[in-house]
Amino acid sequence: MKKTRLLAAGAVTLAAVIAMSGCAGGEAAPEAQPTTLKLTINTPPSSFAIGNLAGQDATLSLSIYDTLVMRDLNNELVAAAAESWEYSEDRRTLTFDIRDGQEFSDGSPLDADAVVASLDLARTGPSSQAAFASISAIEAPDESTVVITLAEPDAALLPNLARPFGAIGAPSVLTEESSQLSPVGSGPYVLDQDATTVGSEYTLTRNPANWNADAYEFDTVKITVIQDPAAVVSATQTGEIDYALVSPQEVNVFPTSEFASGENLPTAIGGLWIVDRAGSIVPALADLRVRQAINMALDRDGIAESLGGGTSTATNQVYSPVDGAFSDQLLDVDAYDPAAARKLLAEAGYADGFDITVPSTVISQTFESIITQQLGEVGVRVTWEPVPFQDFYSKVFAGNYGMFFMYNAISGSDALDTSAVLQGVFNPFNSTTPELDSLLDAANVAAEDDQPESYRAINEYFVDQAWFAPMSYSSPTYVVTRSVDYTPSTISTSSLLPWTPASSE
């Protein structure tokens, strides 16, 4: 993509020189027309206030606010509002050098004090305090330096700073009620209040003062709230929006002369999450052989092919196949083998099988029949208990279930994905072991270049110990109008960088 865009830029430059040489009368070349990108989200943001930027698409907030670091199209962490950073040898102190001359959209300076004010607020914010729990202090020794001191090494800190948790807002309005709907940031775009209808459509205008403004080529971005997937398809067909996620079957309704299509990078892992590893409510799950048998009872390839809608690929790992922790060498561990699964259950003392109650939600219903059948064939008798989705999390946190079916979003960071499956709903019993704690400690103190190897060791532990029973990862299909170039990327739900005006070739 970069090579194409450079070639296109060279062609435009050559054309301009030829045009100028032929204009003996001095006629000015026409100005480039403003460009607009039209996207959609399914839920409007509940708030733009620092510390409350969660539970929503991150594209809006990370377009309005800058962060100390960001992810590029290759999913690498790169400099943003901070032009560089450095860890101390013990990985407990992180020092950032803030770019000079940055301003918020209200004209106030983005300096070290502004960064400290935002991050201190985020440390107590309901949506971000858990992400920054390892921070013990944030200081600004001078106007261009920020020093973060950690209570313990935390490999997830840098990637968390690239998320909305790390947004930097103008100090004058951080705690004002107006910040909920009228954010003041320094990002590549500014929220156009006059052209925005809260809850329905949000309009962004390009911020030429942003340090990275040249990387964002659209002058205006309109983001419309559309909750109905069928309405998204219709809006894309009629040109109301430029890009949409669709089913592989729906691609056929978009003429190839007007639309391009393709497959996004993996976005989520779906499967059975075995959470009661101590056997508190389901004693059988405490036995490794039982957890292995559950994994071996699942025909992952068959399930992905028959129920994945053409966007799923079988996996036995909780990490994205494009990230460092993933290992092809682990794919055959606990592979589909019902006979071996029955043998393991017998060895564990469950020759007659055992019963388990699992919550039935709108997320699991498509898979319930096949899971019941395949686990039942080896002796695991599943009863699905209907649970309204709004009650699912509270019931899981209350320790009502030893296992459930759910999807977990892939972040693009091994550290974040590890934290996600060891906290919250995916670990309601707070399971751990001395061996896992040792592996996590090693990953947290590892330098960036060494982290993939450290997280592969954690992944291997998860697979060998059958901590979970992942089934497949999802790679959604997209369509995009041919007036827009799109680069599939992990950051397509948090940045506008993947979209550019179509290059003329």
PDB file of C-alpha atoms in Angstrom, residues 1-13 73 206 212-218 485-487 496-505:
ATOM      1  CA  MET A   1       0.000   0.000   0.000  1.00  0.00           C
ATOM      2  CA  LYS A   2       2.760   2.493   0.873  1.00  0.00           C
ATOM      3  CA  LYS A   3       4.594   1.816  -2.364  1.00  0.00           C
ATOM      4  CA  THR A   4       1.398   2.373  -4.367  1.00  0.00           C
ATOM      5  CA  ARG A   5       0.712   5.661  -2.675  1.00  0.00           C
ATOM      6  CA  LEU A   6       4.261   6.912  -3.259  1.00  0.00           C
ATOM      7  CA  LEU A   7       4.076   6.019  -6.929  1.00  0.00           C
ATOM      8  CA  ALA A   8       0.744   7.787  -7.183  1.00  0.00           C
ATOM      9  CA  ALA A   9       2.188  10.878  -5.546  1.00  0.00           C
ATOM     10  CA  GLY A  10       5.065  10.859  -8.038  1.00  0.00           C
ATOM     11  CA  ALA A  11       2.647  10.616 -10.949  1.00  0.00           C
ATOM     12  CA  VAL A  12       0.674  13.595  -9.663  1.00  0.00           C
ATOM     13  CA  THR A  13       3.840  15.646  -9.303  1.00  0.00           C
ATOM     14  CA  LEU A  73      -0.854  -0.062   9.980  1.00  0.00           C
ATOM     15  CA  ARG A 206      -9.221  17.328   9.700  1.00  0.00           C
ATOM     16  CA  ASN A 212       0.754  13.583  12.004  1.00  0.00           C
ATOM     17  CA  ALA A 213      -1.877  15.406   9.931  1.00  0.00           C
ATOM     18  CA  ASP A 214      -0.369  14.403   6.578  1.00  0.00           C
ATOM     19  CA  ALA A 215      -1.093  10.724   7.284  1.00  0.00           C
ATOM     20  CA  TYR A 216      -4.838  11.421   7.378  1.00  0.00           C
ATOM     21  CA  GLU A 217      -5.924  12.282   3.861  1.00  0.00           C
ATOM     22  CA  PHE A 218      -9.661  12.837   4.253  1.00  0.00           C
ATOM     23  CA  ASP A 485      -8.576   2.435  -0.643  1.00  0.00           C
ATOM     24  CA  TYR A 486      -8.671   0.233   2.456  1.00  0.00           C
ATOM     25  CA  THR A 487      -5.801  -1.663   4.080  1.00  0.00           C
ATOM     26  CA  LEU A 496      -8.760   6.146  10.421  1.00  0.00           C
ATOM     27  CA  LEU A 497      -5.328   5.301   8.994  1.00  0.00           C
ATOM     28  CA  PRO A 498      -6.522   2.186   7.072  1.00  0.00           C
ATOM     29  CA  TRP A 499      -8.658   4.368   4.754  1.00  0.00           C
ATOM     30  CA  THR A 500      -7.298   6.715   2.084  1.00  0.00           C
ATOM     31  CA  PRO A 501      -8.786   8.294  -1.047  1.00  0.00           C
ATOM     32  CA  ALA A 502      -8.444   5.873  -3.954  1.00  0.00           C
ATOM     33  CA  SER A 503      -5.190   6.344  -5.805  1.00  0.00           C
ATOM     34  CA  SER A 504      -5.540   7.260  -9.483  1.00  0.00           C
ATOM     35  CA  GLU A 505      -3.597   4.803 -11.642  1.00  0.00           C
TER      36      GLU A 505
END
